[in-house]
PDB file of C-alpha atoms in Angstrom:
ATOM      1  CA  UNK A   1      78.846 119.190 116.812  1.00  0.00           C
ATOM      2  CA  UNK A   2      76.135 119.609 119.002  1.00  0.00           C
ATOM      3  CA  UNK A   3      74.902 122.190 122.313  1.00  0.00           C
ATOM      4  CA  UNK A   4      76.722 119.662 124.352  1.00  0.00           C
ATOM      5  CA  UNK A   5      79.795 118.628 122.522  1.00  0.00           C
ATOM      6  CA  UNK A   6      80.722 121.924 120.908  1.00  0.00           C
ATOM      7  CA  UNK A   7      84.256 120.659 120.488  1.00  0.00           C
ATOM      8  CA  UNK A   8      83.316 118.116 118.210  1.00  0.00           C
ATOM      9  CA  UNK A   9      86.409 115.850 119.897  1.00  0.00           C
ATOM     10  CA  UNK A  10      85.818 112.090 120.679  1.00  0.00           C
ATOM     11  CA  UNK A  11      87.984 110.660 122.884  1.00  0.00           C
ATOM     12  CA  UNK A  12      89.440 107.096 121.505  1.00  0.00           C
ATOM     13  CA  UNK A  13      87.843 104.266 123.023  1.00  0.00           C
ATOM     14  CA  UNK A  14      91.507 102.123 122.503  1.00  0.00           C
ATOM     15  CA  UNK A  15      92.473 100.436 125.837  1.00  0.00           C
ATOM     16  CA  UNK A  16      95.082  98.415 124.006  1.00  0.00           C
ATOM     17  CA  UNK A  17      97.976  98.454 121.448  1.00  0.00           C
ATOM     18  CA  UNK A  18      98.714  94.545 120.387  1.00  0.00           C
ATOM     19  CA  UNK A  19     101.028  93.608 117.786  1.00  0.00           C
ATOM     20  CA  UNK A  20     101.492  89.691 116.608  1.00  0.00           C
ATOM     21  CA  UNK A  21     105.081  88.831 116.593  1.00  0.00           C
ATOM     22  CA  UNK A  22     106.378  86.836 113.705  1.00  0.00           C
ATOM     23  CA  UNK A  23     107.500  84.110 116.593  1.00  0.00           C
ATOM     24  CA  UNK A  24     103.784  83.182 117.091  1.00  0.00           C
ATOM     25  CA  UNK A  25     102.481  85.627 120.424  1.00  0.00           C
ATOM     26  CA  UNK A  26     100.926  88.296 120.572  1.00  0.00           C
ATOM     27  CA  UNK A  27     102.521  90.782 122.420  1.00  0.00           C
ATOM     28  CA  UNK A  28     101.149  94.961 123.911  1.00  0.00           C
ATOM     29  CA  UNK A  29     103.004  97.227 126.469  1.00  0.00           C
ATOM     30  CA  UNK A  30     101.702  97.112 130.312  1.00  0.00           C
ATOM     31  CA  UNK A  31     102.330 100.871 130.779  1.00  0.00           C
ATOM     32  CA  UNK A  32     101.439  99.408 135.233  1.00  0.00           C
ATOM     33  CA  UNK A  33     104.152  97.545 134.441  1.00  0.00           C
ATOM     34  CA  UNK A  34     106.067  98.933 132.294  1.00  0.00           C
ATOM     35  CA  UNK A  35     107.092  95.196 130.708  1.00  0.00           C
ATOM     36  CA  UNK A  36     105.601  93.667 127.252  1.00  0.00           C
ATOM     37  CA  UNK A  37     103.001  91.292 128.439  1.00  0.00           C
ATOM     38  CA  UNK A  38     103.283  88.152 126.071  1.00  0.00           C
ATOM     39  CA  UNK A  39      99.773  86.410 125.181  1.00  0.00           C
ATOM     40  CA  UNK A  40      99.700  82.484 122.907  1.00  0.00           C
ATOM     41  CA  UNK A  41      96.208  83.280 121.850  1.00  0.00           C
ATOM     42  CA  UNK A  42      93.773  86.282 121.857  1.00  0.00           C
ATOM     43  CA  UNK A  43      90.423  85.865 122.111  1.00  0.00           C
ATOM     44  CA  UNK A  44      88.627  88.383 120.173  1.00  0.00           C
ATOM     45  CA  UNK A  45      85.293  90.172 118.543  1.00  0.00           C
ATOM     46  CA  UNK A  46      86.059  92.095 115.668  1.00  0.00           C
ATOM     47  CA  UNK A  47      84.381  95.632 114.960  1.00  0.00           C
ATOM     48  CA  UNK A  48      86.161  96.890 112.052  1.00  0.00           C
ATOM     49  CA  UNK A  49      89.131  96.595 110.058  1.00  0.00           C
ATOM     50  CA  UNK A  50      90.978  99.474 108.861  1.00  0.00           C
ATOM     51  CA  UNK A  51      94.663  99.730 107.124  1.00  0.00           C
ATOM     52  CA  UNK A  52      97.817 101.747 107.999  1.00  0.00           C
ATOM     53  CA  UNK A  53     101.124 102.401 107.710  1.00  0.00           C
ATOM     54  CA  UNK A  54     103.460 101.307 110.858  1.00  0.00           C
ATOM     55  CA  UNK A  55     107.511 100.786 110.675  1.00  0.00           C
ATOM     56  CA  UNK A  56     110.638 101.885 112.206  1.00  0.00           C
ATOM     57  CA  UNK A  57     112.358 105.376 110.588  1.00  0.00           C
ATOM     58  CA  UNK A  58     116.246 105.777 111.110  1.00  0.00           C
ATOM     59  CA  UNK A  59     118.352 108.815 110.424  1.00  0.00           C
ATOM     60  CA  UNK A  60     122.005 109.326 111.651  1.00  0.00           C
ATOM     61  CA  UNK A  61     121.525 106.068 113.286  1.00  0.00           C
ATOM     62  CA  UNK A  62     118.600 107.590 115.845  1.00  0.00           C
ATOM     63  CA  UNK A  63     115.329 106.027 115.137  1.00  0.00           C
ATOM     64  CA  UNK A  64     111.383 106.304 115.752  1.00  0.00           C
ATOM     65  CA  UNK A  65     107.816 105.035 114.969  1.00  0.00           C
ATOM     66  CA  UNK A  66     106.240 105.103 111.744  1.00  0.00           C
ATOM     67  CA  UNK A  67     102.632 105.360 112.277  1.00  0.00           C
ATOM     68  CA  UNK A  68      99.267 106.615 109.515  1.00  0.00           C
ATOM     69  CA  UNK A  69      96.211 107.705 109.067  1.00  0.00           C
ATOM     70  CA  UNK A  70      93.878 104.736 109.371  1.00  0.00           C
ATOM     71  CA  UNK A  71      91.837 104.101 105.786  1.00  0.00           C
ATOM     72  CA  UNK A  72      89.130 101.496 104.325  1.00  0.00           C
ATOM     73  CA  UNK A  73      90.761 101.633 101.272  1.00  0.00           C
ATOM     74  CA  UNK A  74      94.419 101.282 100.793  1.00  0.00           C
ATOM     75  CA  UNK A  75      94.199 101.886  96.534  1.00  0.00           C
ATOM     76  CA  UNK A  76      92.014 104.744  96.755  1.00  0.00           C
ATOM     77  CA  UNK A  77      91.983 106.999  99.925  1.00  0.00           C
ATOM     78  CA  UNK A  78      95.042 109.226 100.759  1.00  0.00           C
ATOM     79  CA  UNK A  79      97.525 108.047 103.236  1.00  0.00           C
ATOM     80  CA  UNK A  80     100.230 110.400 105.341  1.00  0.00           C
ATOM     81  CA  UNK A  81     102.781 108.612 106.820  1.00  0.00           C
ATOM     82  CA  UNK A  82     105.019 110.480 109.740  1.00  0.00           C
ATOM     83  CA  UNK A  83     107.947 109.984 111.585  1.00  0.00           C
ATOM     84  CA  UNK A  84     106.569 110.104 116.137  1.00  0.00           C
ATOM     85  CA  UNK A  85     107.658 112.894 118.049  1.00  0.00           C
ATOM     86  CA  UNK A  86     110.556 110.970 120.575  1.00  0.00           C
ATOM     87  CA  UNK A  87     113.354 112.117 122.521  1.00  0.00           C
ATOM     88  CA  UNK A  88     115.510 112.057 119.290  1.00  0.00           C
ATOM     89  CA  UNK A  89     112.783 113.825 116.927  1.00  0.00           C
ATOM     90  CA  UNK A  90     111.721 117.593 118.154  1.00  0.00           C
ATOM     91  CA  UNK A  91     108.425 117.147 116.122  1.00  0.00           C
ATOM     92  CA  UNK A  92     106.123 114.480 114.142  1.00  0.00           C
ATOM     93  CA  UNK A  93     107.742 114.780 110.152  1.00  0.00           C
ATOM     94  CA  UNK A  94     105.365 113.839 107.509  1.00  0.00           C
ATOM     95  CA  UNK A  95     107.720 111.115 105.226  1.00  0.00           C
ATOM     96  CA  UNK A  96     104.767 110.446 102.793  1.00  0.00           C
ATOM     97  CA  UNK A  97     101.469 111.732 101.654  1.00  0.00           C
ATOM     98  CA  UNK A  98      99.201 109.617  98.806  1.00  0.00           C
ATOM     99  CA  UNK A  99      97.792 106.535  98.135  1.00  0.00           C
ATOM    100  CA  UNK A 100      99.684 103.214  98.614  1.00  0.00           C
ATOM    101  CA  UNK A 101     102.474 103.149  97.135  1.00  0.00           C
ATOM    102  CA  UNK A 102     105.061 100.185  98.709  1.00  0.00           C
ATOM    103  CA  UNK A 103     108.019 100.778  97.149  1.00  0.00           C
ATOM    104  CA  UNK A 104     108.320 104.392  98.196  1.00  0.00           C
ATOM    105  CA  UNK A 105     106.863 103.539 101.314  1.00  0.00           C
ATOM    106  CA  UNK A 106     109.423 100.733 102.339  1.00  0.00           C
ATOM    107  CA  UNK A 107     112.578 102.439 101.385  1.00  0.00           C
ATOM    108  CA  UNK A 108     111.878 104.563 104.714  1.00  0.00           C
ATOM    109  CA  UNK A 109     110.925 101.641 106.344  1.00  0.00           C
ATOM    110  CA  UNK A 110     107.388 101.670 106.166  1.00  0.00           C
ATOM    111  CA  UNK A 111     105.033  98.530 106.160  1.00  0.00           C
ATOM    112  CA  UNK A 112     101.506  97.761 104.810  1.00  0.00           C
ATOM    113  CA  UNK A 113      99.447  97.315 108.151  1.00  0.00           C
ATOM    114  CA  UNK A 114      95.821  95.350 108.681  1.00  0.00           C
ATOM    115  CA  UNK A 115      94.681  96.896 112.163  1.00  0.00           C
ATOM    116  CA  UNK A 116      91.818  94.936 113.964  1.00  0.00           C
ATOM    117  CA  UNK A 117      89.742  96.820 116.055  1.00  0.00           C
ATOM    118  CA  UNK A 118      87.771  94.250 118.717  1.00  0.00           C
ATOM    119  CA  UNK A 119      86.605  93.500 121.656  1.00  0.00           C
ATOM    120  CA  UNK A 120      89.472  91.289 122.835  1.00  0.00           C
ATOM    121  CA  UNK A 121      89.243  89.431 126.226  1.00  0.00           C
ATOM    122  CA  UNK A 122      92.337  90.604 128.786  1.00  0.00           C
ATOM    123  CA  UNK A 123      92.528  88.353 132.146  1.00  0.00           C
ATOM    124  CA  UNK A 124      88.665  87.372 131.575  1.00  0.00           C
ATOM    125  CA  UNK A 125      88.085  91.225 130.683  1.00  0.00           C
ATOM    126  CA  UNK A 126      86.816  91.917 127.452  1.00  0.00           C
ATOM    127  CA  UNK A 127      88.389  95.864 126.364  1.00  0.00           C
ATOM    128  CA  UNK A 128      88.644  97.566 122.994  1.00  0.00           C
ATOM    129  CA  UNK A 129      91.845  97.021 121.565  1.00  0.00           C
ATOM    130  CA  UNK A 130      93.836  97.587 118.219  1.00  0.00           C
ATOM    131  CA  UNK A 131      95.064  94.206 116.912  1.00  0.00           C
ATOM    132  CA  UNK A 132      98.278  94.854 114.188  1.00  0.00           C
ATOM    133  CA  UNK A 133      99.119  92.291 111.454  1.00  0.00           C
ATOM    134  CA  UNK A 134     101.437  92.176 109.000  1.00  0.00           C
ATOM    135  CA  UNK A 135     104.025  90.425 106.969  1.00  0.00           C
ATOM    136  CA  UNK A 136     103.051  86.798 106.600  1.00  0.00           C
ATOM    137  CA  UNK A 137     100.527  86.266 109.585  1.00  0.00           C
ATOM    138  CA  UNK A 138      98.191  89.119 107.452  1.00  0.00           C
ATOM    139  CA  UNK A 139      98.510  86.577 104.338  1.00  0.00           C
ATOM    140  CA  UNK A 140      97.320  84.010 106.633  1.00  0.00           C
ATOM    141  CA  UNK A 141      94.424  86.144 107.920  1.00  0.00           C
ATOM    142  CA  UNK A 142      93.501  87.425 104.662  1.00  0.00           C
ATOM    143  CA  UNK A 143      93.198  83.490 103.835  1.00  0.00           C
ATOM    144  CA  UNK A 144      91.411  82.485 107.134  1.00  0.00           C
ATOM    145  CA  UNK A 145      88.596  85.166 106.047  1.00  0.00           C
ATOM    146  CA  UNK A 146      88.159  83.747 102.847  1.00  0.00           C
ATOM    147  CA  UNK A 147      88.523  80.055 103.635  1.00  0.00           C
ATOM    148  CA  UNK A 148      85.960  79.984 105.811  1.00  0.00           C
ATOM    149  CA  UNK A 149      82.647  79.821 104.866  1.00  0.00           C
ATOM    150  CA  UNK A 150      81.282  80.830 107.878  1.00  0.00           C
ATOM    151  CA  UNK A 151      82.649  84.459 107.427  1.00  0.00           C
ATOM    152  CA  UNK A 152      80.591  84.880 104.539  1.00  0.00           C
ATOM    153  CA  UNK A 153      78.409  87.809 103.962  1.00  0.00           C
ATOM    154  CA  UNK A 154      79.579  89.702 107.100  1.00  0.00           C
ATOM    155  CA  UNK A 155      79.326  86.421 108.783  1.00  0.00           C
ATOM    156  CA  UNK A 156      82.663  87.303 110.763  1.00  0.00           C
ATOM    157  CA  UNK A 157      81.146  89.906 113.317  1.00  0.00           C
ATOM    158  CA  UNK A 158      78.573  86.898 114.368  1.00  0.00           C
ATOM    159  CA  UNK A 159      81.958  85.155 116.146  1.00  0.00           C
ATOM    160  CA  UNK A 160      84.139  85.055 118.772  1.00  0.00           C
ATOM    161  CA  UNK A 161      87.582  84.606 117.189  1.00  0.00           C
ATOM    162  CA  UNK A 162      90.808  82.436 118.905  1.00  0.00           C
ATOM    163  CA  UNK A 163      94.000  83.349 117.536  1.00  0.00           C
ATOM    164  CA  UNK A 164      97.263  81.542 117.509  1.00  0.00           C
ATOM    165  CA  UNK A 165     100.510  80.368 116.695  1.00  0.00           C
ATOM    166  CA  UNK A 166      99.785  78.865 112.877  1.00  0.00           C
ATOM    167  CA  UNK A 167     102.034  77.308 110.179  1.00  0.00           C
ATOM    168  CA  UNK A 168     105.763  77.937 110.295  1.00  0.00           C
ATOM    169  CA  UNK A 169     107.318  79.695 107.526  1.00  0.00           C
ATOM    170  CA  UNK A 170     111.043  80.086 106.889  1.00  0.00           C
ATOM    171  CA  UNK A 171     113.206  82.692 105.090  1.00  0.00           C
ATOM    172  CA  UNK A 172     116.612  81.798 104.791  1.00  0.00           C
ATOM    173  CA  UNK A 173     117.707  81.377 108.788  1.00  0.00           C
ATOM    174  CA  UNK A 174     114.692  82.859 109.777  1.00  0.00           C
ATOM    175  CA  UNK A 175     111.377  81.343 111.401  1.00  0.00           C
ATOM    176  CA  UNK A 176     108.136  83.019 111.422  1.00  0.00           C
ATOM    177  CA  UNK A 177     104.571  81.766 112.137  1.00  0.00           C
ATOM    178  CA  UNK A 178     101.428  83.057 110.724  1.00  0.00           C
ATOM    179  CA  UNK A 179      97.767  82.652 112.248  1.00  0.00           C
ATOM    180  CA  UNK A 180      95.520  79.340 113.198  1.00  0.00           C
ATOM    181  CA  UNK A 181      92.083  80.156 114.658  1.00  0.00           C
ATOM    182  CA  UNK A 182      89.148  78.437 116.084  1.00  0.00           C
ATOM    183  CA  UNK A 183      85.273  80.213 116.298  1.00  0.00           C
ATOM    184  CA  UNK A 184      82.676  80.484 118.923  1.00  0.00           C
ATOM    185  CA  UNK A 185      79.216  81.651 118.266  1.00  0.00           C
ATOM    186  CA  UNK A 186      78.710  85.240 120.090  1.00  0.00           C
ATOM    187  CA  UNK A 187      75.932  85.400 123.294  1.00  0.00           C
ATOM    188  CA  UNK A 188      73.887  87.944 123.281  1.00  0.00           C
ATOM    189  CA  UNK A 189      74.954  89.586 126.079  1.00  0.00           C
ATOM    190  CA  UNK A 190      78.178  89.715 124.232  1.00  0.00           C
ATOM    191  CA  UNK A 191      76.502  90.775 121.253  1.00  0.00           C
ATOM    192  CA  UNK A 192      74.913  93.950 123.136  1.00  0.00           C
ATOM    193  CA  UNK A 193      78.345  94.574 124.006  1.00  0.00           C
ATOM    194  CA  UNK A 194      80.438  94.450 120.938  1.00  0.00           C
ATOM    195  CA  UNK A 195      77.594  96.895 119.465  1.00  0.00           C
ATOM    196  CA  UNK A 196      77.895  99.337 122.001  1.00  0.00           C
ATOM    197  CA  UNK A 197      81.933  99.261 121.517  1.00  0.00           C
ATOM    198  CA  UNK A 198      80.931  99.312 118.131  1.00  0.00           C
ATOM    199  CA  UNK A 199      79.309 102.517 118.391  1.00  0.00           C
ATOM    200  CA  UNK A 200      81.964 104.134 120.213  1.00  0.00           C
ATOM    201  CA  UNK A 201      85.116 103.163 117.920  1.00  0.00           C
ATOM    202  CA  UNK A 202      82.746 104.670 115.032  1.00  0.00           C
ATOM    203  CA  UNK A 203      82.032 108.025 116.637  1.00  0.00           C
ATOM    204  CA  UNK A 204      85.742 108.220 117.415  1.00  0.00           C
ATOM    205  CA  UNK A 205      86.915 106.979 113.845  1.00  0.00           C
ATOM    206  CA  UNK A 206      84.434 108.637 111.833  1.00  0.00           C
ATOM    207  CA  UNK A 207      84.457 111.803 113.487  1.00  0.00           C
ATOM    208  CA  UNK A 208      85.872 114.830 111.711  1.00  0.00           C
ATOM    209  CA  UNK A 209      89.395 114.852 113.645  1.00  0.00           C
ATOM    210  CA  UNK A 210      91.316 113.384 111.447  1.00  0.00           C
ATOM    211  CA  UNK A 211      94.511 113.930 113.337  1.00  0.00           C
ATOM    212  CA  UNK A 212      92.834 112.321 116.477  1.00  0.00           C
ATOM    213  CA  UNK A 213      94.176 108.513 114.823  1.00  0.00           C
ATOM    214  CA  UNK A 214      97.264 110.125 113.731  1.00  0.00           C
ATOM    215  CA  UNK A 215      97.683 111.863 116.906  1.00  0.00           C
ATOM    216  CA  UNK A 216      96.839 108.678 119.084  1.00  0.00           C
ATOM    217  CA  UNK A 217      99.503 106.421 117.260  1.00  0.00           C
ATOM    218  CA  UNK A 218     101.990 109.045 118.208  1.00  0.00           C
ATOM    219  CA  UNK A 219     101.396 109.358 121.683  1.00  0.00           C
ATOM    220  CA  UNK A 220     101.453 105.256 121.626  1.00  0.00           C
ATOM    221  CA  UNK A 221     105.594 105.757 120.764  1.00  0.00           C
ATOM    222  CA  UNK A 222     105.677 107.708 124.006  1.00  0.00           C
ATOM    223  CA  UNK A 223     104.417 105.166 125.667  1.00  0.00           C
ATOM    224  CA  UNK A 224     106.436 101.846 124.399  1.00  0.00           C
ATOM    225  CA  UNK A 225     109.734 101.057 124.156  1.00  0.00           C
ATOM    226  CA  UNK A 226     112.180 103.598 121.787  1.00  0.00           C
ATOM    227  CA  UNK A 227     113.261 100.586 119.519  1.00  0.00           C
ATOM    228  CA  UNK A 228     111.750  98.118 117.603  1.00  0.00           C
ATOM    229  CA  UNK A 229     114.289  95.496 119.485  1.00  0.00           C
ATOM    230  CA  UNK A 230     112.984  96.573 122.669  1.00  0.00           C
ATOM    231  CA  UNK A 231     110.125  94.793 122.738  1.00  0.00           C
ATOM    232  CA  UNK A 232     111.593  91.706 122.094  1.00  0.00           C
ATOM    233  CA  UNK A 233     113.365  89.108 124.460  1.00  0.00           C
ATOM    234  CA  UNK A 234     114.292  86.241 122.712  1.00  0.00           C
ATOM    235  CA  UNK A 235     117.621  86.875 120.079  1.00  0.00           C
ATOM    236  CA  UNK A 236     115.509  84.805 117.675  1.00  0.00           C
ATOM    237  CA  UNK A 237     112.890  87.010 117.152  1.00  0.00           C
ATOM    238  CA  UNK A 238     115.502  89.717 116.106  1.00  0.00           C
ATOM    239  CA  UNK A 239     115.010  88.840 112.619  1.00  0.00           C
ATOM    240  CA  UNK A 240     112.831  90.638 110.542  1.00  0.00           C
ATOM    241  CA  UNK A 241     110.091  88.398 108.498  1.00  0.00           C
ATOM    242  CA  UNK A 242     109.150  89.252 105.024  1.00  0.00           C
ATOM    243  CA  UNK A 243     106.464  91.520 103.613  1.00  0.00           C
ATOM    244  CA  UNK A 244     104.028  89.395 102.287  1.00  0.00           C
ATOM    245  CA  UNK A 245     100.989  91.607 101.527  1.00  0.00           C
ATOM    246  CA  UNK A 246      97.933  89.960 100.429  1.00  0.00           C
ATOM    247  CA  UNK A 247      97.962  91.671  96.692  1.00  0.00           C
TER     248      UNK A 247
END
């Protein structure tokens, strides 16, 4: 808090919700358009990584979001998980409150969420944006940030990052892709930029509002489609992939 910012609020910097599909896009709401705009690859800069909760929660077959609190650290810092505020819900319901725990957290439909905050690059635009992965395309990014050895000792914010459509994976009848990348070294005019967006997601993350995340992800479900099937156009992609978590 300061003279001029005696609120203390900082408005989120987040110009854009994308989720990778398990049939290899990636895939965020046009609220213009109102239509899910479908993307092969997604160029991006990463700023930070942070870990959630996100899912679909039914009761007498009505349903909503599942979003979280965003954390660093999944095994130590408190998570509370709540049902979005929709047309069928009067208010947001808290369904959990603790650390990580996945059974308890999947029997309401919950799932372990890597969130990657970037610069990503939207019809030659480059926007902050929050990337979701999970399932088997966050194994596959987990792996991709280990394998290579140019990610090394924070190595990973000195890159632009392509992702893509990577190796197919199959669960009984169902198909699912996880990630395949390529890397670009960053300008610096790019670099001046991702630090400035930088600065911005931290005074927004960091800041003491800690409903402004939870808050945020909420309004998001007023904003996208009311079911999890909604956003989908091919029957294929109906299926639902596997957790895999990466521990």
């Amino acid at each position: 808090m300061s003279r001029t910012n005696r609120r203390n609020v900082s408005t989120s910097p987040i110009s854009k919700y994308i989720e990778y599909k398990g049939s290899g896009v990636f895939s965020y709401y046009d609220k213009e358009s109102e239509e899910n705009i479908k993307l092969k690859k997604l160029e991006l800069i990463l700023l930070d990584e942070r870990s959630s909760i996100t899912g679909w929660f039914e009761r007498n077959d009505v349903g909503t979001q599942i979003a979280s609190n965003f954390v660093k650290n999944i095994n130590d810092e408190e998570l509370e998980v709540r049902a979005s505020k929709n047309k069928h819900f009067n208010r947001a319901e808290v369904l959990y409150k603790g650390v990580y725990d996945r059974k308890e957290i999947s029997n309401f439909g919950g799932k372990f969420t890597t969130n990657l905050f970037a610069l990503v690059k939207i019809d030659d635009e480059w926007e902050v944006a929050k990337v979701e992965i999970k399932g088997w395309a966050l194994k596959t990014w987990t792996d991709i940030k280990q394998d290579e050895p140019k990610f090394k000792s924070n190595g990973i914010y000195d890159y632009i990052i392509t992702l893509k459509k990577g190796d197919k994976k199959k669960k009984g009848a169902t198909i699912f892709y996880g990630l395949d990348y390529s890397i670009e070294e960053l300008s610096e005019d790019l670099e001046v930029k991702a630090n400035s967006a930088d600065e911005q997601f931290l005074e927004w993350i960091d800041s003491d509002k800690e409903e402004e995340s939870k808050e945020s992800e909420a309004s998001r479900a007023k904003e996208e489609p009311t079911s999890p099937q909604d956003s989908y156009e091919d029957e294929d992609e109906d299926e639902e992939e596997e957790d895999d978590l990466p521990f």
